[in-house]
Coordinates of C-alpha atoms in Angstrom, one line a residue:
X1243 CA 83.4 86.9 131.7
X1244 CA 85.4 84.2 133.6
X1245 CA 85.4 85.2 137.2
X1246 CA 87.4 82.2 138.5
X1247 CA 90.0 83.4 141.0
X1248 CA 93.5 83.1 139.6
X1249 CA 96.8 82.5 141.4
X1250 CA 99.1 85.4 142.0
X1251 CA 101.9 85.3 139.4
X1252 CA 104.2 88.3 139.5
X1253 CA 106.1 89.5 136.4
X1254 CA 109.0 91.9 135.6
X1255 CA 109.0 91.6 131.7
X1256 CA 109.3 95.4 131.2
X1257 CA 112.7 95.3 132.8
X1258 CA 114.0 93.4 129.7
X1259 CA 113.7 96.6 127.7
X1260 CA 116.2 98.4 129.8
X1261 CA 116.3 101.8 131.4
X1262 CA 116.3 103.7 128.1
X1263 CA 112.5 103.2 128.2
X1264 CA 111.6 104.4 131.7
X1265 CA 112.7 106.2 134.8
X1266 CA 112.7 104.8 138.3
X1267 CA 110.5 107.0 140.5
X1268 CA 108.9 107.2 143.9
X1269 CA 105.2 107.7 144.8
X1270 CA 104.1 110.8 146.6
X1271 CA 103.4 110.5 150.3
X1272 CA 99.7 111.2 150.9
X1273 CA 98.4 112.6 154.2
X1274 CA 95.4 110.2 154.2
X1275 CA 94.3 107.0 152.4
X1276 CA 90.6 106.4 152.3
X1277 CA 89.6 103.5 150.1
X1278 CA 86.7 104.5 147.8
X1279 CA 86.6 101.7 145.3
X1280 CA 88.1 98.3 145.2
X1281 CA 87.6 96.1 142.2
X1282 CA 87.6 92.5 143.5
X1283 CA 86.5 91.1 140.2
X1284 CA 89.7 92.5 138.6
X1285 CA 91.8 91.6 141.6
X1286 CA 90.6 88.0 141.3
X1287 CA 91.9 87.9 137.7
X1288 CA 95.4 88.4 138.9
X1289 CA 95.4 86.7 142.3
X1290 CA 95.0 89.7 144.5
X1291 CA 91.4 89.5 145.7
X1292 CA 92.5 88.0 149.1
X1293 CA 94.5 91.1 150.2
X1294 CA 93.2 92.5 153.4
X1295 CA 92.2 96.1 153.8
X1296 CA 95.5 97.2 155.3
X1297 CA 97.5 95.3 152.7
X1298 CA 95.4 96.9 149.9
X1299 CA 96.2 100.4 151.2
X1300 CA 99.8 99.5 151.7
X1301 CA 100.2 98.5 148.0
X1302 CA 97.7 100.8 146.3
X1303 CA 97.8 103.8 148.5
X1304 CA 101.4 103.8 149.7
X1305 CA 102.8 101.7 146.8
X1306 CA 104.9 99.3 148.7
X1307 CA 106.1 96.9 145.9
X1308 CA 104.1 93.7 145.3
X1309 CA 106.3 90.6 146.1
X1310 CA 108.3 89.3 143.2
X1311 CA 107.1 92.1 140.8
X1312 CA 108.8 95.4 140.0
X1313 CA 111.2 96.6 142.8
X1314 CA 110.2 100.2 142.3
X1315 CA 107.7 102.2 140.1
X1316 CA 108.7 103.1 136.6
X1317 CA 107.6 106.3 134.7
X1318 CA 107.5 105.3 131.1
X1319 CA 109.0 107.5 128.4
X1320 CA 107.0 108.4 125.2
X1321 CA 106.1 111.2 122.9
X1322 CA 102.8 111.9 121.1
X1323 CA 100.6 113.8 118.7
X1324 CA 98.2 115.8 120.9
X1325 CA 95.3 117.1 118.7
X1326 CA 97.7 116.5 115.7
X1327 CA 100.5 118.6 117.2
X1328 CA 103.6 116.6 118.0
X1329 CA 104.9 116.9 121.6
X1330 CA 108.3 115.5 122.4
X1331 CA 108.2 116.6 126.0
X1332 CA 105.6 114.2 127.5
X1333 CA 105.8 110.9 129.3
X1334 CA 104.3 109.5 132.5
X1335 CA 103.8 112.8 134.3
X1336 CA 101.4 111.9 137.0
X1337 CA 101.5 108.1 137.0
X1338 CA 103.8 105.2 136.8
X1339 CA 103.9 101.5 136.1
X1340 CA 103.7 100.0 139.6
X1341 CA 103.7 96.2 138.9
X1342 CA 103.3 93.5 136.3
X1343 CA 101.6 90.1 136.8
X1344 CA 99.9 87.4 134.7
X1345 CA 96.1 86.9 134.4
X1346 CA 94.1 83.7 133.8
X1347 CA 94.8 83.9 130.0
X1348 CA 98.5 84.0 130.8
X1349 CA 98.7 87.6 129.6
X1350 CA 101.3 90.0 131.1
X1351 CA 99.2 92.7 132.8
X1352 CA 100.2 96.1 134.1
X1353 CA 99.1 97.8 137.3
X1354 CA 99.7 101.5 136.6
X1355 CA 98.6 104.6 138.4
X1356 CA 97.1 108.0 137.8
X1357 CA 97.7 110.8 140.4
X1358 CA 100.6 109.2 142.2
X1359 CA 102.9 112.2 142.2
X1360 CA 105.4 114.0 140.1
X1361 CA 108.0 112.4 137.8
X1362 CA 110.7 113.7 135.5
X1363 CA 107.9 114.1 132.9
X1364 CA 105.5 116.2 135.0
X1365 CA 106.7 119.5 133.5
X1366 CA 104.6 122.1 135.4
X1367 CA 101.9 119.7 136.7
X1368 CA 101.4 118.6 140.3
X1369 CA 101.3 114.9 139.5
X1370 CA 97.9 114.6 141.2
X1371 CA 94.4 113.5 140.2
X1372 CA 91.1 115.0 141.4
X1373 CA 88.7 112.7 143.2
X1374 CA 86.1 113.6 140.6
X1375 CA 88.4 112.5 137.8
X1376 CA 89.1 109.2 139.5
X1377 CA 85.4 108.6 140.1
X1378 CA 84.7 109.4 136.4
X1379 CA 87.3 106.9 135.3
X1380 CA 85.8 104.1 137.4
X1381 CA 82.4 104.8 135.9
X1382 CA 83.8 104.9 132.3
X1383 CA 85.7 101.6 132.6
X1384 CA 82.8 99.8 134.3
X1385 CA 80.3 101.0 131.7
X1386 CA 82.6 100.2 128.7
X1387 CA 83.4 96.7 130.1
X1388 CA 79.7 96.0 130.4
X1389 CA 79.1 97.2 126.8
X1390 CA 81.8 94.8 125.4
X1391 CA 84.6 97.3 124.9
X1392 CA 88.1 96.1 125.6
X1393 CA 89.2 98.5 128.2
X1394 CA 91.6 99.0 131.1
X1395 CA 89.9 98.2 134.4
X1396 CA 89.8 100.6 137.3
X1397 CA 91.4 98.5 140.1
X1398 CA 91.5 100.9 143.1
X1399 CA 90.6 104.4 144.0
X1400 CA 92.0 105.9 147.2
X1401 CA 91.2 109.4 148.4
X1402 CA 94.4 111.1 149.6
X1403 CA 93.3 114.0 151.8
X1404 CA 94.9 116.7 149.6
X1405 CA 93.2 119.8 148.2
X1406 CA 93.9 120.5 144.6
X1407 CA 93.6 123.7 142.6
X1408 CA 92.3 123.3 139.1
X1409 CA 91.4 125.9 136.4
X1410 CA 88.6 123.9 134.8
X1411 CA 86.5 123.0 137.9
X1412 CA 85.6 124.4 141.3
X1413 CA 88.7 124.5 143.5
X1414 CA 90.0 123.6 145.9
X1415 CA 88.8 120.0 145.2
X1416 CA 89.5 116.6 146.7
X1417 CA 92.4 114.5 145.5
X1418 CA 92.7 110.7 144.8
X1419 CA 95.1 108.1 143.4
X1420 CA 93.8 105.6 140.9
X1421 CA 95.2 102.2 139.9
X1422 CA 94.2 100.7 136.6
X1423 CA 94.8 97.1 135.3
X1424 CA 95.7 97.0 131.6
X1425 CA 97.1 94.7 129.0
X1426 CA 100.1 97.0 128.5
X1427 CA 100.8 100.7 128.7
X1428 CA 103.0 100.7 125.6
X1429 CA 101.6 103.4 123.4
X1430 CA 101.9 104.4 119.8
X1431 CA 103.7 107.4 121.3
X1432 CA 106.4 105.0 122.8
X1433 CA 107.4 104.1 119.2
X1434 CA 107.2 107.8 118.1
X1435 CA 109.8 108.8 120.7
X1436 CA 112.3 106.2 119.4
X1437 CA 111.7 107.4 115.8
X1438 CA 112.1 111.0 116.8
X1439 CA 115.4 110.2 118.6
X1440 CA 116.5 107.8 115.7
X1441 CA 117.0 104.9 118.1
X1442 CA 116.8 102.1 115.5
X1443 CA 118.2 99.5 117.9
X1444 CA 115.7 100.3 120.6
X1445 CA 112.9 100.3 118.1
X1446 CA 113.8 96.7 117.1
X1447 CA 113.9 95.8 120.8
X1448 CA 110.5 97.4 121.4
X1449 CA 108.9 95.6 118.4
X1450 CA 110.3 92.3 119.7
X1451 CA 109.1 93.0 123.2
X1452 CA 105.5 93.8 122.1
X1453 CA 105.3 90.8 119.8
X1454 CA 106.8 88.3 122.3
X1455 CA 105.3 89.6 125.6
X1456 CA 102.0 91.0 124.5
X1457 CA 101.1 89.0 121.5
X1458 CA 102.9 85.7 122.3
X1459 CA 104.7 85.7 118.9
X1460 CA 108.4 85.4 118.1
X1461 CA 109.5 88.2 115.9
X1462 CA 110.7 87.3 112.4
X1463 CA 112.2 89.2 109.5
X1464 CA 108.8 90.9 109.0
X1465 CA 108.4 91.9 112.6
X1466 CA 107.6 95.6 112.1
X1467 CA 104.9 94.8 109.5
X1468 CA 103.5 92.0 111.6
X1469 CA 103.2 94.3 114.6
X1470 CA 101.5 96.9 112.6
X1471 CA 99.1 94.3 111.2
X1472 CA 98.2 93.3 114.8
X1473 CA 97.8 96.8 116.0
X1474 CA 95.6 97.9 113.0
X1475 CA 93.3 94.9 113.6
X1476 CA 93.0 95.7 117.3
X1477 CA 92.5 99.4 116.9
X1478 CA 89.9 99.0 114.1
X1479 CA 88.0 96.8 116.6
X1480 CA 88.4 99.5 119.3
X1481 CA 87.0 102.2 117.0
X1482 CA 84.0 100.0 116.2
X1483 CA 83.3 99.2 119.8
X1484 CA 83.3 102.9 120.7
X1485 CA 80.6 103.5 118.0
X1486 CA 78.4 100.6 119.2
X1487 CA 78.7 101.8 122.8
X1488 CA 77.8 105.4 121.9
X1489 CA 81.0 106.4 123.6
X1490 CA 83.2 109.5 122.9
X1491 CA 86.7 109.2 124.4
X1492 CA 87.5 112.8 123.9
X1493 CA 91.3 112.7 123.7
X1494 CA 92.4 110.2 121.1
X1495 CA 96.0 111.4 120.9
X1496 CA 98.8 108.9 119.9
X1497 CA 99.9 108.7 123.5
X1498 CA 96.4 107.6 124.5
X1499 CA 96.3 104.6 122.1
X1500 CA 98.1 101.5 123.2
X1501 CA 99.5 98.7 121.1
X1502 CA 97.0 96.0 122.3
X1503 CA 94.0 98.1 121.2
X1504 CA 92.7 98.3 124.7
X1505 CA 90.9 101.6 125.6
X1506 CA 92.4 103.5 128.5
X1507 CA 93.2 107.0 130.0
X1508 CA 89.8 108.6 130.5
X1509 CA 89.5 112.4 130.9
X1510 CA 86.7 114.4 129.4
X1511 CA 84.7 111.4 128.1
X1512 CA 81.0 111.4 127.5
X1513 CA 78.3 109.1 126.2
X1514 CA 76.4 110.5 123.2
X1515 CA 72.7 110.9 124.1
X1516 CA 71.7 110.4 120.4
X1517 CA 73.4 109.2 117.2
X1518 CA 75.0 112.6 116.5
X1519 CA 78.3 112.3 114.6
X1520 CA 79.3 115.9 115.6
X1521 CA 78.9 115.3 119.4
X1522 CA 82.1 116.1 121.2
X1523 CA 83.3 115.3 124.8
X1524 CA 86.1 117.7 125.4
X1525 CA 85.2 121.4 125.8
X1526 CA 88.6 122.3 124.3
X1527 CA 88.0 120.2 121.1
X1528 CA 86.8 123.3 119.2
X1529 CA 87.3 121.7 115.7
X1530 CA 85.5 118.5 116.6
X1531 CA 88.6 116.5 115.8
X1532 CA 87.6 113.7 118.2
X1533 CA 83.8 114.0 117.7
X1534 CA 81.7 110.8 118.0
X1535 CA 81.5 110.2 114.3
X1536 CA 85.2 111.0 113.6
X1537 CA 86.7 108.5 116.1
X1538 CA 87.4 105.8 113.5
X1539 CA 89.2 108.4 111.3
X1540 CA 91.2 109.6 114.4
X1541 CA 92.2 106.1 115.4
X1542 CA 93.2 105.2 111.8
X1543 CA 95.3 108.4 111.7
X1544 CA 97.0 107.2 114.9
X1545 CA 97.8 103.8 113.3
X1546 CA 99.4 105.7 110.5
X1547 CA 101.7 107.4 113.0
X1548 CA 102.8 104.0 114.2
X1549 CA 103.6 103.1 110.6
X1550 CA 105.6 106.3 110.2
X1551 CA 107.6 105.4 113.3
X1552 CA 108.2 101.9 112.2
X1553 CA 109.8 103.2 109.0
X1554 CA 112.9 103.6 111.2
X1555 CA 113.4 99.8 110.7
X1556 CA 111.1 98.8 107.9
X1557 CA 110.5 99.4 104.2
X1558 CA 107.4 101.6 103.5
X1559 CA 105.3 99.5 101.1
X1560 CA 104.4 96.6 103.5
X1561 CA 103.3 99.1 106.1
X1562 CA 101.2 101.0 103.5
X1563 CA 99.5 97.8 102.4
X1564 CA 98.6 97.0 106.0
X1565 CA 97.3 100.5 106.7
X1566 CA 95.0 100.3 103.7
X1567 CA 93.2 97.3 105.4
X1568 CA 91.9 99.5 108.3
X1569 CA 88.6 100.6 106.7
X1570 CA 87.5 97.1 105.8
X1571 CA 88.5 95.8 109.2
X1572 CA 86.6 98.6 110.8
X1573 CA 83.5 98.0 108.7
X1574 CA 83.5 94.3 109.7
X1575 CA 84.1 95.1 113.3
X1576 CA 81.4 97.8 113.6
X1577 CA 78.8 95.5 112.1
X1578 CA 79.7 92.8 114.6
X1579 CA 79.7 95.2 117.5
X1580 CA 76.4 96.8 116.7
X1581 CA 74.7 93.5 116.1
X1582 CA 76.1 92.2 119.4
X1583 CA 74.6 95.1 121.3
X1584 CA 71.3 94.7 119.3
X1585 CA 71.3 91.0 120.5
X1586 CA 71.1 89.2 117.2
X1587 CA 73.3 86.7 115.5
X1588 CA 75.3 88.0 112.5
X1589 CA 74.8 86.5 109.1
X1590 CA 76.9 87.3 106.0
X1591 CA 79.0 90.5 105.9
X1592 CA 77.2 92.3 103.1
X1593 CA 73.8 91.8 104.7
X1594 CA 75.1 92.7 108.1
X1595 CA 76.5 95.9 106.9
X1596 CA 73.2 96.9 105.1
X1597 CA 71.4 96.3 108.4
X1598 CA 73.8 98.3 110.4
X1599 CA 73.7 101.2 107.9
X1600 CA 69.9 101.2 108.1
X1601 CA 70.0 101.2 111.9
X1602 CA 72.5 104.1 112.0
X1603 CA 70.2 106.1 109.6
X1604 CA 67.2 105.3 111.7
X1605 CA 68.9 106.6 114.8
X1606 CA 69.9 109.8 113.0
X1607 CA 66.5 110.5 111.5
X1608 CA 64.5 109.6 114.6
X1609 CA 66.7 111.3 117.2
X1610 CA 66.1 108.3 119.4
X1611 CA 68.1 107.9 122.6
X1612 CA 70.9 105.4 122.0
X1613 CA 70.5 103.6 125.3
X1614 CA 66.7 103.4 125.1
X1615 CA 66.9 102.2 121.5
X1616 CA 69.3 99.3 122.2
X1617 CA 67.4 98.3 125.4
X1618 CA 64.0 98.1 123.7
X1619 CA 65.4 96.5 120.5
X1620 CA 67.6 93.8 122.2
X1621 CA 66.8 90.5 120.6
X1622 CA 65.6 92.0 117.3
X1623 CA 62.5 94.2 117.9
X1624 CA 63.0 97.5 116.2
X1625 CA 60.8 100.6 116.8
X1626 CA 57.7 101.1 114.7
X1627 CA 58.9 104.6 113.8
X1628 CA 59.0 105.2 110.1
X1629 CA 62.7 106.1 110.4
X1630 CA 63.4 102.4 111.1
X1631 CA 61.3 101.0 108.2
X1632 CA 64.4 100.0 106.2
X1633 CA 66.1 98.6 109.3
X1634 CA 63.0 96.4 110.1
X1635 CA 63.0 95.1 106.5
X1636 CA 66.8 94.3 106.7
X1637 CA 66.3 92.6 110.1
X1638 CA 64.0 89.9 108.7
X1639 CA 65.6 86.5 109.2
X1640 CA 68.0 87.4 112.0
X1641 CA 67.8 85.3 115.1
X1642 CA 68.2 86.5 118.7
X1643 CA 71.6 85.7 120.2
X1644 CA 70.1 85.7 123.7
X1645 CA 66.7 85.7 125.4
X1646 CA 65.4 88.6 127.5
X1647 CA 64.9 86.6 130.6
X1648 CA 67.5 88.3 132.7
X1649 CA 65.9 90.6 135.3
X1650 CA 67.7 93.6 133.9
X1651 CA 65.4 93.7 130.9
X1652 CA 62.4 94.4 133.1
X1653 CA 63.7 97.8 134.2
X1654 CA 64.9 101.0 132.7
X1655 CA 68.0 101.0 130.5
X1656 CA 71.3 101.7 132.2
X1657 CA 72.9 104.9 130.9
X1658 CA 75.8 107.1 131.7
X1659 CA 74.9 110.6 130.4
X1660 CA 76.6 113.7 131.8
X1661 CA 73.7 114.9 134.0
X1662 CA 73.7 111.5 135.8
X1663 CA 77.5 111.6 136.3
X1664 CA 77.2 115.1 137.8
X1665 CA 74.4 114.0 140.1
X1666 CA 76.6 111.1 141.4
X1667 CA 79.5 113.5 142.0
X1668 CA 77.3 116.0 143.8
X1669 CA 76.3 113.4 146.3
X1670 CA 79.9 112.7 147.0
X1671 CA 81.1 116.3 146.9
X1672 CA 78.3 117.8 149.0
X1673 CA 77.4 115.0 151.4
X1674 CA 80.2 112.5 151.1
X1675 CA 77.5 110.0 150.1
X1676 CA 79.0 107.2 148.1
X1677 CA 75.9 105.0 148.0
X1678 CA 74.6 106.3 144.7
X1679 CA 78.0 105.7 143.1
X1680 CA 78.2 102.1 144.3
X1681 CA 74.6 101.5 143.4
X1682 CA 75.4 102.7 139.9
X1683 CA 78.3 100.2 139.7
X1684 CA 76.0 97.4 140.6
X1685 CA 73.4 98.5 138.0
X1686 CA 76.1 98.6 135.3
X1687 CA 77.3 95.1 136.2
X1688 CA 73.8 93.8 136.0
X1689 CA 73.5 95.2 132.5
X1690 CA 76.8 93.6 131.6
X1691 CA 75.5 90.3 132.8
X1692 CA 72.4 90.7 130.7
X1693 CA 74.4 91.5 127.6
X1694 CA 77.2 88.9 128.1
X1695 CA 77.4 85.9 125.8

């Protein structure tokens, strides 16, 4: 990862879409603002690492606009399928787009919030975020980034001094406001809303915005198909990276999938302890719709919903042809992702796929812990367990992509299983002890450095 500090370059590209796509809102006024996490690595990518402590709180606790960026927060409008049920009454209900700015790759980036107060789309919610939920999102994004998953980055976490009532955890509980840095918050559900309302002109405008602003392409006559092609490629890669990471997002609704294929919006996530395709994260996912092994299917289904929305301005056949490429793109991407985590250099696709299938089968048959397996096997040394006999044979001739000379490899593998997350939260909840949390972030980043190309 390039950590060279970048200049601050504010943007307002979203305003080109017009107010049919968002509502101007105001942040809640919080009684207290205690900074709990500040991501200076992410801040350096957009020229904000030099902000002093008071300035940081002013912008990311009180939400005073950043100079030259958006003059006021915007709650984005969208719809979405939630567990395959269409909901036309959602939108940014406890967050907003706070600012846009460019990073070192010249990408337009969004700074958006979670827990910043009510909006016109809050319905019956209080617009707030629990401190535990904010802490969990920081842990998820840091771990995913280290494991090579394209993800939003938790930018700031500020405790707000409020007490929240929640039905699914002990209450009252502490509150927080989170800021995340992402390459766009335009979701599949953003397109679904326009299709639902039959807004063909705005659909054309949104397709053009995404292609031009997010993909640096000028829209042509085939703009809808071109956009779908890009999104299918990115989301197939996202699905593959979840599998290689052993990660279960938990709520892969169409309003939680953005058009750059970048993972975001973390609620009931979990890491799978073993390679169990039926493992679920959300206690309310009774049918296992978003179980570990069904995530590629779920993300493919979401891409189909984008294609359905794009039918507003496109013929069907080009979109169908692109959707049919998802499985092959996923297979290529999952081979690359798993071999990257295994620490070996890919060869040709058929052989890579055979190796990956043998590894997956070995993990299922052995019941091995995913994190321990990858840690011990990094560089190409598979377990002697009989379950991995086929994988060991398939691995012959593969070269390590990196040596094991980083200090990380001398210790225990870094993991993020639910018991450890609960232990980190208990230290905060019971003793206000943040040291284990920050130590965990340091350990995750050390793992990331060991894995990085």
